[in-house]
Amino acid sequence: MTKTFVLMHGAWHGGWCWRPVAEILRSRGHKVTTPTQTGLGERRHLISGDLTLQTFIDDLVNHILAEDLVDITLVGHSFGGNAISGAAEEIPEHIDNLVYLDCTMLMGGEILLDKLPPGKIGERIAAMSETGNDIALPPPDPSAFGILEPGQAAWVQSRLTPHPISTMTSPLPIKRLPGNGLPARYIACTDPIYHQPGRIREWLTPMGWPVQELPTGHDAMITAPTDLAEVLDR
């Protein structure tokens, strides 16, 4: 059965990161789109200190509406999970189901930086200060995303772009639980672990979603595209 996938990237990335998975899904006859958020990837020239999570939600919603997409399997990776939570509330009639891929889950009104360990926040702010850029966080080394193979790491490193800090200090503007009651599941990447299992259980308890483990790094679309495509297709 042909499906429609919309694949939403995370922080520092762009639609480019989904290329291996998108090619596999398209080879199976599925429709796939991979939008890029404002200020990132090929839209890096649009970065500003005024971008918010609402901007990222608007990017995704407007993409879906402009492309006349319906019955969507909407996938959000990492920070991209917040945009799909917003889309689920704004245009639920376009979405068949949601997949949260190794996301840090936010509830309505929560801010990403408030969810990070204090040490991690300090590291990111210090990295931004070192670059002299007060609106964007520089990308970490690909190894932080579990990308250890040299060829993959070089490909990713050449494409990562600074991420607008304002999207991490603005609250998630949703009024209901993430997912808005639509069918949803969570995929946890476990080798190496990016999010501790205890934190994932804490985040997902209110929603009661099923959790599937994928034994690969945080950037599963890079490190295990075939396995991820198979999970998404199921």
CSV table of C-alpha atoms in Angstrom, one decimal:
chain,number,residue,atom,x,y,z
A,1,MET,CA,0.0,0.0,0.0
A,2,THR,CA,1.4,3.4,-1.0
A,3,LYS,CA,1.9,5.8,1.9
A,4,THR,CA,2.8,9.5,2.2
A,5,PHE,CA,5.7,10.3,4.5
A,6,VAL,CA,6.7,13.8,5.7
A,7,LEU,CA,10.1,13.6,7.4
A,8,MET,CA,11.0,16.5,9.7
A,9,HIS,CA,14.7,17.0,10.7
A,10,GLY,CA,16.1,18.0,14.0
A,11,ALA,CA,18.4,20.8,15.3
A,12,TRP,CA,21.4,21.7,13.1
A,13,HIS,CA,20.2,19.5,10.3
A,14,GLY,CA,18.0,20.0,7.2
A,15,GLY,CA,15.9,18.0,4.9
A,16,TRP,CA,19.1,16.7,3.4
A,17,CYS,CA,19.7,14.3,6.3
A,18,TRP,CA,16.7,12.2,5.2
A,19,ARG,CA,18.1,11.5,1.7
A,20,PRO,CA,19.1,7.8,2.4
A,21,VAL,CA,15.8,6.9,4.0
A,22,ALA,CA,13.7,8.9,1.5
A,23,GLU,CA,15.4,7.1,-1.4
A,24,ILE,CA,14.5,3.7,0.1
A,25,LEU,CA,10.9,4.6,0.8
A,26,ARG,CA,10.5,6.1,-2.7
A,27,SER,CA,11.9,2.9,-4.2
A,28,ARG,CA,9.0,1.1,-2.5
A,29,GLY,CA,6.5,3.4,-4.2
A,30,HIS,CA,5.8,5.7,-1.3
A,31,LYS,CA,5.5,9.5,-1.6
A,32,VAL,CA,8.1,11.3,0.6
A,33,THR,CA,8.8,15.0,1.3
A,34,THR,CA,11.6,16.3,3.5
A,35,PRO,CA,11.1,20.0,4.3
A,36,THR,CA,13.8,22.2,5.9
A,37,GLN,CA,13.1,24.6,8.7
A,38,THR,CA,13.7,28.4,8.4
A,39,GLY,CA,17.4,29.2,9.1
A,40,LEU,CA,18.8,25.8,8.6
A,41,GLY,CA,20.2,23.7,5.8
A,42,GLU,CA,19.7,25.3,2.4
A,43,ARG,CA,17.6,28.0,4.2
A,44,ARG,CA,20.5,29.0,6.4
A,45,HIS,CA,20.5,32.5,4.9
A,46,LEU,CA,17.2,33.1,6.7
A,47,ILE,CA,18.5,32.6,10.2
A,48,SER,CA,17.5,35.3,12.7
A,49,GLY,CA,17.0,35.9,16.4
A,50,ASP,CA,13.3,36.2,15.9
A,51,LEU,CA,12.6,32.6,14.9
A,52,THR,CA,10.5,30.6,17.4
A,53,LEU,CA,9.0,27.1,17.7
A,54,GLN,CA,5.8,28.6,16.1
A,55,THR,CA,7.9,29.5,13.1
A,56,PHE,CA,9.0,25.9,12.8
A,57,ILE,CA,5.4,24.7,13.2
A,58,ASP,CA,4.3,27.2,10.5
A,59,ASP,CA,7.0,25.9,8.2
A,60,LEU,CA,5.8,22.4,8.5
A,61,VAL,CA,2.0,23.2,8.3
A,62,ASN,CA,2.5,25.4,5.3
A,63,HIS,CA,4.5,22.8,3.5
A,64,ILE,CA,1.8,20.2,4.1
A,65,LEU,CA,-1.0,22.5,2.9
A,66,ALA,CA,1.0,23.8,-0.1
A,67,GLU,CA,1.7,20.2,-1.3
A,68,ASP,CA,-1.9,19.0,-0.7
A,69,LEU,CA,-0.7,16.2,1.5
A,70,VAL,CA,-3.2,14.0,3.3
A,71,ASP,CA,-3.2,10.7,5.2
A,72,ILE,CA,0.4,11.5,6.3
A,73,THR,CA,2.8,9.5,8.3
A,74,LEU,CA,4.5,12.5,10.0
A,75,VAL,CA,7.9,11.7,11.4
A,76,GLY,CA,9.9,14.1,13.6
A,77,HIS,CA,13.5,13.5,14.6
A,78,SER,CA,14.9,14.9,17.8
A,79,PHE,CA,14.0,18.7,18.0
A,80,GLY,CA,11.8,18.2,15.0
A,81,GLY,CA,9.3,16.4,17.3
A,82,ASN,CA,8.1,19.7,18.5
A,83,ALA,CA,7.1,20.8,15.0
A,84,ILE,CA,5.1,17.7,14.4
A,85,SER,CA,3.3,18.1,17.8
A,86,GLY,CA,2.3,21.6,16.6
A,87,ALA,CA,1.1,20.3,13.3
A,88,ALA,CA,-0.9,17.6,14.9
A,89,GLU,CA,-2.9,20.3,16.8
A,90,GLU,CA,-3.3,22.7,13.8
A,91,ILE,CA,-4.1,20.3,11.0
A,92,PRO,CA,-5.0,16.9,12.5
A,93,GLU,CA,-7.2,16.1,9.5
A,94,HIS,CA,-4.1,15.8,7.3
A,95,ILE,CA,-2.3,13.3,9.5
A,96,ASP,CA,-2.8,9.5,9.7
A,97,ASN,CA,-0.2,8.8,12.3
A,98,LEU,CA,2.9,10.3,14.0
A,99,VAL,CA,6.4,8.9,14.6
A,100,TYR,CA,8.7,10.6,17.2
A,101,LEU,CA,12.2,9.5,16.4
A,102,ASP,CA,14.5,9.8,19.5
A,103,CYS,CA,12.9,13.1,20.5
A,104,THR,CA,13.2,15.2,23.6
A,105,MET,CA,9.5,15.5,24.4
A,106,LEU,CA,8.0,18.9,25.3
A,107,MET,CA,4.6,19.5,26.8
A,108,GLY,CA,2.7,22.7,25.9
A,109,GLY,CA,4.4,25.8,27.3
A,110,GLU,CA,7.7,24.0,27.9
A,111,ILE,CA,11.1,25.2,26.6
A,112,LEU,CA,13.8,22.9,25.4
A,113,LEU,CA,16.6,24.5,27.3
A,114,ASP,CA,14.7,23.9,30.5
A,115,LYS,CA,14.7,20.2,29.8
A,116,LEU,CA,18.4,19.8,29.4
A,117,PRO,CA,20.8,19.0,32.2
A,118,PRO,CA,22.5,22.2,33.6
A,119,GLY,CA,25.9,21.0,32.4
A,120,LYS,CA,24.7,20.5,28.8
A,121,ILE,CA,23.1,24.0,28.8
A,122,GLY,CA,26.3,25.5,29.9
A,123,GLU,CA,28.3,23.7,27.2
A,124,ARG,CA,26.0,25.0,24.5
A,125,ILE,CA,25.9,28.6,25.7
A,126,ALA,CA,29.7,28.5,26.0
A,127,ALA,CA,30.1,27.2,22.5
A,128,MET,CA,27.9,30.0,21.2
A,129,SER,CA,29.9,32.6,23.0
A,130,GLU,CA,33.1,31.3,21.6
A,131,THR,CA,31.9,31.9,18.1
A,132,GLY,CA,30.9,35.5,18.8
A,133,ASN,CA,27.4,34.6,17.4
A,134,ASP,CA,24.7,35.5,19.8
A,135,ILE,CA,21.7,34.1,17.9
A,136,ALA,CA,22.8,30.6,16.9
A,137,LEU,CA,24.4,27.5,18.5
A,138,PRO,CA,27.2,26.0,16.5
A,139,PRO,CA,26.7,22.4,15.5
A,140,PRO,CA,28.4,19.7,17.6
A,141,ASP,CA,30.7,17.0,16.1
A,142,PRO,CA,28.8,14.3,14.3
A,143,SER,CA,30.0,11.8,16.9
A,144,ALA,CA,27.5,13.5,19.3
A,145,PHE,CA,24.8,12.0,17.1
A,146,GLY,CA,26.3,8.5,17.1
A,147,ILE,CA,27.9,9.0,13.7
A,148,LEU,CA,31.3,7.3,13.9
A,149,GLU,CA,32.0,6.0,10.4
A,150,PRO,CA,34.4,8.5,8.8
A,151,GLY,CA,32.6,8.8,5.5
A,152,GLN,CA,29.2,9.4,7.1
A,153,ALA,CA,30.8,11.9,9.6
A,154,ALA,CA,32.4,13.9,6.9
A,155,TRP,CA,29.2,14.1,4.8
A,156,VAL,CA,27.2,15.2,7.8
A,157,GLN,CA,29.8,17.6,9.1
A,158,SER,CA,29.9,19.5,5.8
A,159,ARG,CA,26.1,20.0,6.0
A,160,LEU,CA,25.3,20.8,9.6
A,161,THR,CA,24.5,24.5,10.2
A,162,PRO,CA,24.2,26.7,13.3
A,163,HIS,CA,20.8,26.4,15.0
A,164,PRO,CA,18.8,29.5,16.1
A,165,ILE,CA,18.9,29.6,19.9
A,166,SER,CA,15.5,31.5,20.0
A,167,THR,CA,13.7,28.3,18.9
A,168,MET,CA,15.2,26.6,22.0
A,169,THR,CA,14.2,29.4,24.4
A,170,SER,CA,10.6,29.8,23.1
A,171,PRO,CA,7.8,27.6,24.5
A,172,LEU,CA,6.0,24.9,22.5
A,173,PRO,CA,2.7,26.6,21.7
A,174,ILE,CA,0.3,23.6,22.0
A,175,LYS,CA,-2.8,23.3,24.3
A,176,ARG,CA,-3.2,19.6,24.4
A,177,LEU,CA,-0.9,16.6,24.9
A,178,PRO,CA,1.7,16.0,22.2
A,179,GLY,CA,0.1,14.1,19.4
A,180,ASN,CA,-3.3,15.5,20.0
A,181,GLY,CA,-4.8,12.1,20.4
A,182,LEU,CA,-3.7,10.8,17.0
A,183,PRO,CA,-2.1,7.4,16.6
A,184,ALA,CA,1.6,7.8,17.6
A,185,ARG,CA,4.6,5.9,18.5
A,186,TYR,CA,8.2,6.6,19.7
A,187,ILE,CA,11.4,5.1,18.3
A,188,ALA,CA,14.3,5.1,20.8
A,189,CYS,CA,17.8,4.9,19.4
A,190,THR,CA,19.9,2.8,21.8
A,191,ASP,CA,23.4,2.3,20.4
A,192,PRO,CA,24.9,4.6,21.5
A,193,ILE,CA,22.2,5.9,23.8
A,194,TYR,CA,21.3,9.6,23.3
A,195,HIS,CA,18.4,9.7,25.8
A,196,GLN,CA,18.4,7.6,28.9
A,197,PRO,CA,15.5,5.1,29.0
A,198,GLY,CA,14.2,6.5,32.3
A,199,ARG,CA,13.8,9.9,30.8
A,200,ILE,CA,11.9,8.5,27.8
A,201,ARG,CA,9.5,6.6,30.1
A,202,GLU,CA,8.9,9.8,32.1
A,203,TRP,CA,8.2,11.8,28.9
A,204,LEU,CA,5.8,9.3,27.4
A,205,THR,CA,3.8,8.1,30.4
A,206,PRO,CA,1.1,10.7,29.9
A,207,MET,CA,0.6,9.6,26.3
A,208,GLY,CA,0.9,5.9,26.7
A,209,TRP,CA,2.5,5.5,23.3
A,210,PRO,CA,4.3,2.3,22.2
A,211,VAL,CA,8.1,2.5,22.2
A,212,GLN,CA,10.3,0.6,19.8
A,213,GLU,CA,14.1,0.4,20.1
A,214,LEU,CA,16.4,0.7,17.2
A,215,PRO,CA,20.0,-0.4,17.9
A,216,THR,CA,21.8,2.5,16.3
A,217,GLY,CA,22.8,6.1,17.1
A,218,HIS,CA,20.7,9.2,17.4
A,219,ASP,CA,21.0,10.1,13.7
A,220,ALA,CA,19.4,6.8,12.6
A,221,MET,CA,18.5,8.1,9.2
A,222,ILE,CA,22.3,8.3,8.6
A,223,THR,CA,23.6,5.3,10.5
A,224,ALA,CA,20.9,2.8,9.8
A,225,PRO,CA,18.7,4.1,6.9
A,226,THR,CA,17.5,0.6,5.8
A,227,ASP,CA,16.5,-0.5,9.3
A,228,LEU,CA,14.8,2.9,9.9
A,229,ALA,CA,12.9,2.8,6.6
A,230,GLU,CA,11.7,-0.7,7.4
A,231,VAL,CA,10.4,0.4,10.8
A,232,LEU,CA,8.7,3.4,9.3
A,233,ASP,CA,7.1,1.3,6.5
A,234,ARG,CA,5.7,-1.1,9.1
